C-alpha cells in the first residue's frame, strides 16, 4: 500500500516536472542575468514548489502532533486527533520518498486548551486547503485536500461529542 | 481535463439529489428531527452544487451531462439505514470531488477542495466516524 501511494505521488510529481519543462523555454521563466548568455546549463535548479509544499505540510502536521503530545490528559480522548495526524505524517513521508528529511520538533508553546486546540487544528486545516489549491501536482493537491477534509471532519466530530 | 472532471461531478450530483430526495421521503420530521434536518440540509447543498457545476460547464461551452431517469437506491427501512445510506453517498461524493481537485486548477480546484471538506463533515453528521483521508481511501 505504501509503495503504491509513493508511486502515485512520485508519478504525478514527474508529470508536474514535465509541465514545468514545457514552460521553462518561454514567457513565464525568470530572464537570465545580463552576460549569462541565457545558458540553462549555468542556472541553478529552481526550487520545486511541490517539494516546498510537502515540507510545509510536514511542518504543520508535526507541529500539531507535538502540541498534542504535551497536551493535558483528556484534550484528545482516545488519541483520535493524534492518530489522524500520525496517518497524515506517514502519507507525507511516503510522498516525499527518499528525499524525506527529519523535521525538528516544534516547541508546543502555550498550554493547550480545548478552544486553542480547535483554533490550531482549523488553522492547519485551512493552510492544507490552500496548499491543495496551489499544488502543481494533481495527486499532491488531492492528498492535501483530503488531509484538510480529514481535520475538518475530526473537529466536527469533536464538536458533536462535546456539544 | 477540467470539463471531464466537472461533468463527472455533475453526474454525481444528479445521483446525490435523486437519492437524497428518496431519503428525505423516508425520514420523519417529527420522529427523527435531527436526521430530517441533516438530510434536508444536504439536499440543499447538493442542489446548489449541481447548479454551480451546470453554470460552470455552460461557461466552458460544454453541454452539462443530464440526469439519468433513475438511480439505484439503497435499502433504508430504518432511520439508521437512512443515515448509513447518506454517509455512503457523501463518501462517494468526497471521492468524486477529490478526483476533481486532482484534475482542475485555480477557482475550480478551490471550489472542489471545499466540496471535499463539506462531504467529509456531512459523513460525520450522519454518524460515520471521521477517517484520516476522506475522498482518498487509497492513502490510508
PDB file of C-alpha atoms in Angstrom:
ATOM      1  CA  UNK A   1       0.000   0.000   0.000  1.00  0.00           C
ATOM      2  CA  UNK A   2       2.764   2.418   0.905  1.00  0.00           C
ATOM      3  CA  UNK A   3       4.689   1.673  -2.285  1.00  0.00           C
ATOM      4  CA  UNK A   4       1.553   2.360  -4.289  1.00  0.00           C
ATOM      5  CA  UNK A   5       0.943   5.656  -2.542  1.00  0.00           C
ATOM      6  CA  UNK A   6       4.522   6.729  -3.114  1.00  0.00           C
ATOM      7  CA  UNK A   7       4.361   5.681  -6.740  1.00  0.00           C
ATOM      8  CA  UNK A   8       1.222   7.694  -7.373  1.00  0.00           C
ATOM      9  CA  UNK A   9       2.618  10.880  -5.958  1.00  0.00           C
ATOM     10  CA  UNK A  10       6.048  10.352  -7.487  1.00  0.00           C
ATOM     11  CA  UNK A  11       4.498   9.794 -10.891  1.00  0.00           C
ATOM     12  CA  UNK A  12       2.428  12.927 -10.578  1.00  0.00           C
ATOM     13  CA  UNK A  13       5.492  14.812  -9.452  1.00  0.00           C
ATOM     14  CA  UNK A  14       7.244  13.698 -12.591  1.00  0.00           C
ATOM     15  CA  UNK A  15       4.282  14.913 -14.593  1.00  0.00           C
ATOM     16  CA  UNK A  16       4.484  18.263 -12.857  1.00  0.00           C
ATOM     17  CA  UNK A  17       8.166  18.483 -13.675  1.00  0.00           C
ATOM     18  CA  UNK A  18       7.308  17.697 -17.281  1.00  0.00           C
ATOM     19  CA  UNK A  19       4.859  20.561 -17.342  1.00  0.00           C
ATOM     20  CA  UNK A  20       7.429  22.878 -15.820  1.00  0.00           C
ATOM     21  CA  UNK A  21       9.818  21.854 -18.582  1.00  0.00           C
ATOM     22  CA  UNK A  22       7.303  22.855 -21.206  1.00  0.00           C
ATOM     23  CA  UNK A  23       7.072  26.363 -19.834  1.00  0.00           C
ATOM     24  CA  UNK A  24      10.704  26.973 -18.955  1.00  0.00           C
ATOM     25  CA  UNK A  25      11.663  27.904 -22.512  1.00  0.00           C
ATOM     26  CA  UNK A  26       9.314  30.805 -22.848  1.00  0.00           C
ATOM     27  CA  UNK A  27       7.446  33.619 -21.331  1.00  0.00           C
ATOM     28  CA  UNK A  28       6.981  32.739 -17.693  1.00  0.00           C
ATOM     29  CA  UNK A  29      10.518  31.932 -16.578  1.00  0.00           C
ATOM     30  CA  UNK A  30      12.797  34.462 -14.943  1.00  0.00           C
ATOM     31  CA  UNK A  31      15.041  36.136 -17.526  1.00  0.00           C
ATOM     32  CA  UNK A  32      18.748  35.189 -17.319  1.00  0.00           C
ATOM     33  CA  UNK A  33      21.107  37.688 -15.709  1.00  0.00           C
ATOM     34  CA  UNK A  34      22.997  40.029 -18.082  1.00  0.00           C
ATOM     35  CA  UNK A  35      26.078  38.401 -19.531  1.00  0.00           C
ATOM     36  CA  UNK A  36      24.957  34.896 -18.793  1.00  0.00           C
ATOM     37  CA  UNK A  37      24.112  34.253 -22.426  1.00  0.00           C
ATOM     38  CA  UNK A  38      20.899  32.631 -21.275  1.00  0.00           C
ATOM     39  CA  UNK A  39      22.524  29.244 -20.991  1.00  0.00           C
ATOM     40  CA  UNK A  40      20.324  26.946 -18.975  1.00  0.00           C
ATOM     41  CA  UNK A  41      23.374  24.862 -18.059  1.00  0.00           C
ATOM     42  CA  UNK A  42      24.653  27.609 -15.751  1.00  0.00           C
ATOM     43  CA  UNK A  43      21.337  28.293 -13.992  1.00  0.00           C
ATOM     44  CA  UNK A  44      20.860  26.826 -10.542  1.00  0.00           C
ATOM     45  CA  UNK A  45      17.964  24.401 -10.382  1.00  0.00           C
ATOM     46  CA  UNK A  46      14.738  26.118  -9.377  1.00  0.00           C
ATOM     47  CA  UNK A  47      13.154  25.063  -6.112  1.00  0.00           C
ATOM     48  CA  UNK A  48      10.332  22.592  -6.709  1.00  0.00           C
ATOM     49  CA  UNK A  49       7.191  24.292  -5.342  1.00  0.00           C
ATOM     50  CA  UNK A  50       5.571  20.967  -4.603  1.00  0.00           C
ATOM     51  CA  UNK A  51       8.572  19.923  -2.531  1.00  0.00           C
ATOM     52  CA  UNK A  52       8.271  23.184  -0.610  1.00  0.00           C
ATOM     53  CA  UNK A  53       4.558  22.481  -0.095  1.00  0.00           C
ATOM     54  CA  UNK A  54       5.320  18.980   1.161  1.00  0.00           C
ATOM     55  CA  UNK A  55       7.879  20.371   3.601  1.00  0.00           C
ATOM     56  CA  UNK A  56       5.322  22.880   4.829  1.00  0.00           C
ATOM     57  CA  UNK A  57       2.666  20.188   5.270  1.00  0.00           C
ATOM     58  CA  UNK A  58       5.127  18.064   7.265  1.00  0.00           C
ATOM     59  CA  UNK A  59       5.904  21.054   9.474  1.00  0.00           C
ATOM     60  CA  UNK A  60       2.202  21.811  10.032  1.00  0.00           C
ATOM     61  CA  UNK A  61       1.413  18.205  10.906  1.00  0.00           C
ATOM     62  CA  UNK A  62       4.444  17.754  13.133  1.00  0.00           C
ATOM     63  CA  UNK A  63       3.520  20.939  14.967  1.00  0.00           C
ATOM     64  CA  UNK A  64       0.019  19.603  15.654  1.00  0.00           C
ATOM     65  CA  UNK A  65       1.377  16.284  16.869  1.00  0.00           C
ATOM     66  CA  UNK A  66       3.927  17.848  19.185  1.00  0.00           C
ATOM     67  CA  UNK A  67       1.273  20.129  20.652  1.00  0.00           C
ATOM     68  CA  UNK A  68      -0.996  17.158  21.327  1.00  0.00           C
ATOM     69  CA  UNK A  69       1.861  15.199  22.853  1.00  0.00           C
ATOM     70  CA  UNK A  70       2.253  17.831  25.558  1.00  0.00           C
ATOM     71  CA  UNK A  71      -1.445  18.463  25.996  1.00  0.00           C
ATOM     72  CA  UNK A  72      -3.315  17.827  29.246  1.00  0.00           C
ATOM     73  CA  UNK A  73      -4.979  14.420  29.527  1.00  0.00           C
ATOM     74  CA  UNK A  74      -8.464  14.376  28.109  1.00  0.00           C
ATOM     75  CA  UNK A  75      -7.863  17.016  25.479  1.00  0.00           C
ATOM     76  CA  UNK A  76      -7.607  14.354  22.804  1.00  0.00           C
ATOM     77  CA  UNK A  77      -9.834  11.500  24.021  1.00  0.00           C
ATOM     78  CA  UNK A  78      -8.737   8.105  22.706  1.00  0.00           C
ATOM     79  CA  UNK A  79      -5.935   9.856  20.860  1.00  0.00           C
ATOM     80  CA  UNK A  80      -8.077  10.303  17.758  1.00  0.00           C
ATOM     81  CA  UNK A  81      -6.508  13.546  16.621  1.00  0.00           C
ATOM     82  CA  UNK A  82      -3.020  12.205  17.267  1.00  0.00           C
ATOM     83  CA  UNK A  83      -3.848   9.115  15.217  1.00  0.00           C
ATOM     84  CA  UNK A  84      -5.180  11.314  12.419  1.00  0.00           C
ATOM     85  CA  UNK A  85      -2.033  13.433  12.263  1.00  0.00           C
ATOM     86  CA  UNK A  86       0.205  10.379  12.514  1.00  0.00           C
ATOM     87  CA  UNK A  87      -1.565   8.894   9.496  1.00  0.00           C
ATOM     88  CA  UNK A  88      -1.122  12.190   7.652  1.00  0.00           C
ATOM     89  CA  UNK A  89       2.550  12.335   8.517  1.00  0.00           C
ATOM     90  CA  UNK A  90       3.015   8.792   7.208  1.00  0.00           C
ATOM     91  CA  UNK A  91       1.406   9.704   3.898  1.00  0.00           C
ATOM     92  CA  UNK A  92       3.503  12.845   3.623  1.00  0.00           C
ATOM     93  CA  UNK A  93       6.720  10.944   4.251  1.00  0.00           C
ATOM     94  CA  UNK A  94       5.695   8.363   1.683  1.00  0.00           C
ATOM     95  CA  UNK A  95       5.045  11.153  -0.795  1.00  0.00           C
ATOM     96  CA  UNK A  96       8.452  12.620  -0.082  1.00  0.00           C
ATOM     97  CA  UNK A  97      10.077   9.222  -0.591  1.00  0.00           C
ATOM     98  CA  UNK A  98      13.800   9.021  -0.275  1.00  0.00           C
ATOM     99  CA  UNK A  99      14.158  12.792  -0.162  1.00  0.00           C
ATOM    100  CA  UNK A 100      12.406  12.992   3.204  1.00  0.00           C
ATOM    101  CA  UNK A 101      14.400  14.762   5.869  1.00  0.00           C
ATOM    102  CA  UNK A 102      13.696  14.572   9.581  1.00  0.00           C
ATOM    103  CA  UNK A 103      11.803  17.550  10.877  1.00  0.00           C
ATOM    104  CA  UNK A 104      12.978  19.233  14.040  1.00  0.00           C
ATOM    105  CA  UNK A 105      10.439  19.121  16.854  1.00  0.00           C
ATOM    106  CA  UNK A 106       8.465  22.315  17.222  1.00  0.00           C
ATOM    107  CA  UNK A 107       8.022  23.756  20.710  1.00  0.00           C
ATOM    108  CA  UNK A 108       4.444  23.350  21.818  1.00  0.00           C
ATOM    109  CA  UNK A 109       4.249  26.929  23.057  1.00  0.00           C
ATOM    110  CA  UNK A 110       1.178  27.956  25.000  1.00  0.00           C
ATOM    111  CA  UNK A 111      -0.578  25.379  27.109  1.00  0.00           C
ATOM    112  CA  UNK A 112      -3.367  23.914  25.010  1.00  0.00           C
ATOM    113  CA  UNK A 113      -6.964  24.425  25.988  1.00  0.00           C
ATOM    114  CA  UNK A 114      -9.902  22.933  24.079  1.00  0.00           C
ATOM    115  CA  UNK A 115     -10.509  26.274  22.373  1.00  0.00           C
ATOM    116  CA  UNK A 116      -6.829  26.720  21.455  1.00  0.00           C
ATOM    117  CA  UNK A 117      -6.661  23.184  20.157  1.00  0.00           C
ATOM    118  CA  UNK A 118      -9.705  23.776  17.964  1.00  0.00           C
ATOM    119  CA  UNK A 119      -8.297  27.018  16.577  1.00  0.00           C
ATOM    120  CA  UNK A 120      -4.940  25.381  15.916  1.00  0.00           C
ATOM    121  CA  UNK A 121      -6.491  22.443  14.100  1.00  0.00           C
ATOM    122  CA  UNK A 122      -8.738  24.664  11.987  1.00  0.00           C
ATOM    123  CA  UNK A 123      -5.831  26.926  11.088  1.00  0.00           C
ATOM    124  CA  UNK A 124      -3.903  23.889   9.893  1.00  0.00           C
ATOM    125  CA  UNK A 125      -6.962  22.682   8.008  1.00  0.00           C
ATOM    126  CA  UNK A 126      -7.171  25.998   6.173  1.00  0.00           C
ATOM    127  CA  UNK A 127      -3.499  26.029   5.334  1.00  0.00           C
ATOM    128  CA  UNK A 128      -3.651  22.495   3.934  1.00  0.00           C
ATOM    129  CA  UNK A 129      -6.599  23.570   1.788  1.00  0.00           C
ATOM    130  CA  UNK A 130      -4.510  26.443   0.423  1.00  0.00           C
ATOM    131  CA  UNK A 131      -1.610  24.082  -0.274  1.00  0.00           C
ATOM    132  CA  UNK A 132      -4.070  21.882  -2.182  1.00  0.00           C
ATOM    133  CA  UNK A 133      -5.215  24.778  -4.336  1.00  0.00           C
ATOM    134  CA  UNK A 134      -1.654  25.843  -5.134  1.00  0.00           C
ATOM    135  CA  UNK A 135      -0.060  22.424  -5.697  1.00  0.00           C
ATOM    136  CA  UNK A 136       1.263  21.797  -9.196  1.00  0.00           C
ATOM    137  CA  UNK A 137       0.776  18.043  -8.948  1.00  0.00           C
ATOM    138  CA  UNK A 138      -2.848  16.933  -9.073  1.00  0.00           C
ATOM    139  CA  UNK A 139      -2.103  13.915  -6.876  1.00  0.00           C
ATOM    140  CA  UNK A 140      -0.488  16.111  -4.264  1.00  0.00           C
ATOM    141  CA  UNK A 141      -3.430  18.526  -4.378  1.00  0.00           C
ATOM    142  CA  UNK A 142      -5.768  15.587  -3.809  1.00  0.00           C
ATOM    143  CA  UNK A 143      -3.752  14.422  -0.815  1.00  0.00           C
ATOM    144  CA  UNK A 144      -3.688  17.894   0.785  1.00  0.00           C
ATOM    145  CA  UNK A 145      -7.422  18.348   0.149  1.00  0.00           C
ATOM    146  CA  UNK A 146      -8.157  15.003   1.756  1.00  0.00           C
ATOM    147  CA  UNK A 147      -5.972  15.812   4.757  1.00  0.00           C
ATOM    148  CA  UNK A 148      -7.760  19.142   5.132  1.00  0.00           C
ATOM    149  CA  UNK A 149     -11.133  17.408   4.954  1.00  0.00           C
ATOM    150  CA  UNK A 150      -9.963  14.837   7.487  1.00  0.00           C
ATOM    151  CA  UNK A 151      -9.130  17.510  10.019  1.00  0.00           C
ATOM    152  CA  UNK A 152     -12.433  19.319   9.421  1.00  0.00           C
ATOM    153  CA  UNK A 153     -14.334  16.076   9.931  1.00  0.00           C
ATOM    154  CA  UNK A 154     -12.407  15.252  13.109  1.00  0.00           C
ATOM    155  CA  UNK A 155     -13.162  18.676  14.547  1.00  0.00           C
ATOM    156  CA  UNK A 156     -16.826  18.373  13.549  1.00  0.00           C
ATOM    157  CA  UNK A 157     -16.947  15.032  15.323  1.00  0.00           C
ATOM    158  CA  UNK A 158     -15.290  16.532  18.379  1.00  0.00           C
ATOM    159  CA  UNK A 159     -17.788  19.409  18.380  1.00  0.00           C
ATOM    160  CA  UNK A 160     -20.639  16.940  18.087  1.00  0.00           C
ATOM    161  CA  UNK A 161     -19.446  14.929  21.074  1.00  0.00           C
ATOM    162  CA  UNK A 162     -18.591  17.874  23.309  1.00  0.00           C
ATOM    163  CA  UNK A 163     -21.660  19.867  22.291  1.00  0.00           C
TER     164      UNK A 163
ATOM    165  CA  UNK B   1      -9.499  17.547 -18.307  1.00  0.00           C
ATOM    166  CA  UNK B   2     -11.363  20.249 -16.383  1.00  0.00           C
ATOM    167  CA  UNK B   3     -14.597  19.755 -18.315  1.00  0.00           C
ATOM    168  CA  UNK B   4     -14.413  15.985 -17.948  1.00  0.00           C
ATOM    169  CA  UNK B   5     -13.878  16.317 -14.188  1.00  0.00           C
ATOM    170  CA  UNK B   6     -16.738  18.779 -13.830  1.00  0.00           C
ATOM    171  CA  UNK B   7     -19.036  16.518 -15.850  1.00  0.00           C
ATOM    172  CA  UNK B   8     -18.128  13.632 -13.530  1.00  0.00           C
ATOM    173  CA  UNK B   9     -19.010  15.769 -10.533  1.00  0.00           C
ATOM    174  CA  UNK B  10     -22.278  16.863 -12.132  1.00  0.00           C
ATOM    175  CA  UNK B  11     -23.277  13.246 -12.750  1.00  0.00           C
ATOM    176  CA  UNK B  12     -22.539  12.512  -9.088  1.00  0.00           C
ATOM    177  CA  UNK B  13     -24.651  15.472  -8.002  1.00  0.00           C
ATOM    178  CA  UNK B  14     -27.606  14.290 -10.107  1.00  0.00           C
ATOM    179  CA  UNK B  15     -27.375  10.926  -8.363  1.00  0.00           C
ATOM    180  CA  UNK B  16     -26.999  12.519  -4.932  1.00  0.00           C
ATOM    181  CA  UNK B  17     -30.075  14.674  -5.441  1.00  0.00           C
ATOM    182  CA  UNK B  18     -32.161  11.728  -6.549  1.00  0.00           C
ATOM    183  CA  UNK B  19     -31.109   9.575  -3.610  1.00  0.00           C
ATOM    184  CA  UNK B  20     -31.450  12.388  -1.074  1.00  0.00           C
ATOM    185  CA  UNK B  21     -34.952  13.063  -2.378  1.00  0.00           C
ATOM    186  CA  UNK B  22     -35.865   9.487  -1.590  1.00  0.00           C
ATOM    187  CA  UNK B  23     -34.061   9.536   1.757  1.00  0.00           C
ATOM    188  CA  UNK B  24     -35.954  12.680   2.705  1.00  0.00           C
ATOM    189  CA  UNK B  25     -39.236  10.993   1.916  1.00  0.00           C
ATOM    190  CA  UNK B  26     -38.251   8.099   4.160  1.00  0.00           C
ATOM    191  CA  UNK B  27     -37.313  10.346   7.090  1.00  0.00           C
ATOM    192  CA  UNK B  28     -39.788  11.620   9.624  1.00  0.00           C
ATOM    193  CA  UNK B  29     -39.561  15.274  10.605  1.00  0.00           C
ATOM    194  CA  UNK B  30     -41.377  14.577  13.874  1.00  0.00           C
ATOM    195  CA  UNK B  31     -39.871  11.159  14.622  1.00  0.00           C
ATOM    196  CA  UNK B  32     -36.224  11.903  13.808  1.00  0.00           C
ATOM    197  CA  UNK B  33     -35.963  15.696  13.548  1.00  0.00           C
ATOM    198  CA  UNK B  34     -32.146  15.829  13.651  1.00  0.00           C
ATOM    199  CA  UNK B  35     -31.796  13.312  10.832  1.00  0.00           C
ATOM    200  CA  UNK B  36     -34.516  15.062   8.850  1.00  0.00           C
ATOM    201  CA  UNK B  37     -32.677  18.372   9.240  1.00  0.00           C
ATOM    202  CA  UNK B  38     -29.369  16.848   8.099  1.00  0.00           C
ATOM    203  CA  UNK B  39     -30.955  15.207   5.067  1.00  0.00           C
ATOM    204  CA  UNK B  40     -32.760  18.410   4.143  1.00  0.00           C
ATOM    205  CA  UNK B  41     -29.592  20.474   4.532  1.00  0.00           C
ATOM    206  CA  UNK B  42     -27.552  18.003   2.500  1.00  0.00           C
ATOM    207  CA  UNK B  43     -30.168  18.031  -0.255  1.00  0.00           C
ATOM    208  CA  UNK B  44     -29.990  21.835  -0.436  1.00  0.00           C
ATOM    209  CA  UNK B  45     -26.177  21.754  -0.558  1.00  0.00           C
ATOM    210  CA  UNK B  46     -26.093  19.225  -3.372  1.00  0.00           C
ATOM    211  CA  UNK B  47     -28.730  21.128  -5.320  1.00  0.00           C
ATOM    212  CA  UNK B  48     -26.605  24.272  -5.052  1.00  0.00           C
ATOM    213  CA  UNK B  49     -23.504  22.346  -6.126  1.00  0.00           C
ATOM    214  CA  UNK B  50     -25.373  20.890  -9.101  1.00  0.00           C
ATOM    215  CA  UNK B  51     -26.377  24.384 -10.160  1.00  0.00           C
ATOM    216  CA  UNK B  52     -22.821  25.709  -9.837  1.00  0.00           C
ATOM    217  CA  UNK B  53     -21.485  22.842 -11.932  1.00  0.00           C
ATOM    218  CA  UNK B  54     -24.167  23.330 -14.575  1.00  0.00           C
ATOM    219  CA  UNK B  55     -23.385  27.024 -14.900  1.00  0.00           C
ATOM    220  CA  UNK B  56     -19.646  26.364 -14.942  1.00  0.00           C
ATOM    221  CA  UNK B  57     -19.983  23.807 -17.754  1.00  0.00           C
ATOM    222  CA  UNK B  58     -22.151  26.177 -19.778  1.00  0.00           C
ATOM    223  CA  UNK B  59     -19.469  28.839 -19.309  1.00  0.00           C
ATOM    224  CA  UNK B  60     -16.991  26.364 -20.796  1.00  0.00           C
ATOM    225  CA  UNK B  61     -19.286  25.862 -23.783  1.00  0.00           C
ATOM    226  CA  UNK B  62     -19.995  22.276 -22.767  1.00  0.00           C
ATOM    227  CA  UNK B  63     -23.344  20.542 -22.665  1.00  0.00           C
ATOM    228  CA  UNK B  64     -23.977  19.646 -19.000  1.00  0.00           C
ATOM    229  CA  UNK B  65     -24.480  15.926 -18.564  1.00  0.00           C
ATOM    230  CA  UNK B  66     -28.173  15.197 -17.948  1.00  0.00           C
ATOM    231  CA  UNK B  67     -29.608  13.286 -15.020  1.00  0.00           C
ATOM    232  CA  UNK B  68     -30.424   9.641 -15.536  1.00  0.00           C
ATOM    233  CA  UNK B  69     -34.085   8.646 -15.430  1.00  0.00           C
ATOM    234  CA  UNK B  70     -33.441   6.581 -12.316  1.00  0.00           C
ATOM    235  CA  UNK B  71     -30.688   5.540  -9.910  1.00  0.00           C
ATOM    236  CA  UNK B  72     -30.033   2.522  -7.769  1.00  0.00           C
ATOM    237  CA  UNK B  73     -31.457   3.110  -4.326  1.00  0.00           C
ATOM    238  CA  UNK B  74     -30.095   1.751  -1.060  1.00  0.00           C
ATOM    239  CA  UNK B  75     -32.292  -0.284   1.240  1.00  0.00           C
ATOM    240  CA  UNK B  76     -33.339   2.109   4.006  1.00  0.00           C
ATOM    241  CA  UNK B  77     -36.035   0.553   6.154  1.00  0.00           C
ATOM    242  CA  UNK B  78     -34.974   2.421   9.299  1.00  0.00           C
ATOM    243  CA  UNK B  79     -33.552   5.768  10.361  1.00  0.00           C
ATOM    244  CA  UNK B  80     -30.215   4.049  10.898  1.00  0.00           C
ATOM    245  CA  UNK B  81     -30.384   2.805   7.331  1.00  0.00           C
ATOM    246  CA  UNK B  82     -31.116   6.308   6.037  1.00  0.00           C
ATOM    247  CA  UNK B  83     -28.134   7.726   7.931  1.00  0.00           C
ATOM    248  CA  UNK B  84     -25.875   4.952   6.670  1.00  0.00           C
ATOM    249  CA  UNK B  85     -27.024   5.477   3.092  1.00  0.00           C
ATOM    250  CA  UNK B  86     -26.437   9.218   3.385  1.00  0.00           C
ATOM    251  CA  UNK B  87     -22.952   8.668   4.816  1.00  0.00           C
ATOM    252  CA  UNK B  88     -22.157   6.271   1.971  1.00  0.00           C
ATOM    253  CA  UNK B  89     -23.417   8.834  -0.505  1.00  0.00           C
ATOM    254  CA  UNK B  90     -21.202  11.535   0.985  1.00  0.00           C
ATOM    255  CA  UNK B  91     -18.193   9.201   0.971  1.00  0.00           C
ATOM    256  CA  UNK B  92     -18.742   8.730  -2.757  1.00  0.00           C
ATOM    257  CA  UNK B  93     -19.121  12.476  -3.281  1.00  0.00           C
ATOM    258  CA  UNK B  94     -15.885  13.105  -1.385  1.00  0.00           C
ATOM    259  CA  UNK B  95     -14.085  10.713  -3.736  1.00  0.00           C
ATOM    260  CA  UNK B  96     -15.605  12.436  -6.749  1.00  0.00           C
ATOM    261  CA  UNK B  97     -14.540  15.865  -5.564  1.00  0.00           C
ATOM    262  CA  UNK B  98     -11.059  14.619  -4.645  1.00  0.00           C
ATOM    263  CA  UNK B  99     -10.838  13.498  -8.281  1.00  0.00           C
ATOM    264  CA  UNK B 100     -11.974  16.963  -9.358  1.00  0.00           C
ATOM    265  CA  UNK B 101      -9.283  18.516  -7.155  1.00  0.00           C
ATOM    266  CA  UNK B 102      -6.636  16.422  -8.901  1.00  0.00           C
ATOM    267  CA  UNK B 103      -7.887  17.331 -12.359  1.00  0.00           C
ATOM    268  CA  UNK B 104      -8.592  21.043 -12.134  1.00  0.00           C
ATOM    269  CA  UNK B 105      -6.774  24.203 -11.141  1.00  0.00           C
ATOM    270  CA  UNK B 106      -7.499  27.669  -9.809  1.00  0.00           C
ATOM    271  CA  UNK B 107     -11.064  28.525  -8.833  1.00  0.00           C
ATOM    272  CA  UNK B 108     -12.440  25.149  -9.901  1.00  0.00           C
ATOM    273  CA  UNK B 109      -9.965  23.358  -7.662  1.00  0.00           C
ATOM    274  CA  UNK B 110     -10.591  25.756  -4.797  1.00  0.00           C
ATOM    275  CA  UNK B 111     -14.291  25.031  -5.025  1.00  0.00           C
ATOM    276  CA  UNK B 112     -13.656  21.279  -5.199  1.00  0.00           C
ATOM    277  CA  UNK B 113     -11.408  21.380  -2.119  1.00  0.00           C
ATOM    278  CA  UNK B 114     -14.267  22.953  -0.183  1.00  0.00           C
ATOM    279  CA  UNK B 115     -16.632  20.311  -1.557  1.00  0.00           C
ATOM    280  CA  UNK B 116     -14.344  17.531  -0.270  1.00  0.00           C
ATOM    281  CA  UNK B 117     -14.403  19.128   3.168  1.00  0.00           C
ATOM    282  CA  UNK B 118     -18.169  19.554   3.088  1.00  0.00           C
ATOM    283  CA  UNK B 119     -18.722  15.911   2.179  1.00  0.00           C
ATOM    284  CA  UNK B 120     -16.294  14.789   4.900  1.00  0.00           C
ATOM    285  CA  UNK B 121     -18.093  16.823   7.547  1.00  0.00           C
ATOM    286  CA  UNK B 122     -21.504  15.581   6.416  1.00  0.00           C
ATOM    287  CA  UNK B 123     -20.343  11.979   6.790  1.00  0.00           C
ATOM    288  CA  UNK B 124     -19.700  12.752  10.451  1.00  0.00           C
ATOM    289  CA  UNK B 125     -23.096  14.440  10.743  1.00  0.00           C
ATOM    290  CA  UNK B 126     -24.655  11.179   9.575  1.00  0.00           C
ATOM    291  CA  UNK B 127     -22.829   9.283  12.294  1.00  0.00           C
ATOM    292  CA  UNK B 128     -19.801   7.923  10.486  1.00  0.00           C
ATOM    293  CA  UNK B 129     -16.543   8.158  12.462  1.00  0.00           C
ATOM    294  CA  UNK B 130     -14.105  10.543  10.804  1.00  0.00           C
ATOM    295  CA  UNK B 131     -11.308   8.978   8.790  1.00  0.00           C
ATOM    296  CA  UNK B 132      -7.901  10.447   8.021  1.00  0.00           C
ATOM    297  CA  UNK B 133      -8.338  10.646   4.228  1.00  0.00           C
ATOM    298  CA  UNK B 134     -11.903  11.429   3.145  1.00  0.00           C
ATOM    299  CA  UNK B 135     -12.195  11.111  -0.606  1.00  0.00           C
ATOM    300  CA  UNK B 136      -8.866   9.337  -0.869  1.00  0.00           C
ATOM    301  CA  UNK B 137      -9.129   5.996   0.946  1.00  0.00           C
ATOM    302  CA  UNK B 138      -6.164   4.682  -1.034  1.00  0.00           C
ATOM    303  CA  UNK B 139      -3.918   6.958   1.050  1.00  0.00           C
ATOM    304  CA  UNK B 140      -4.850   5.280   4.345  1.00  0.00           C
TER     305      UNK B 140
END
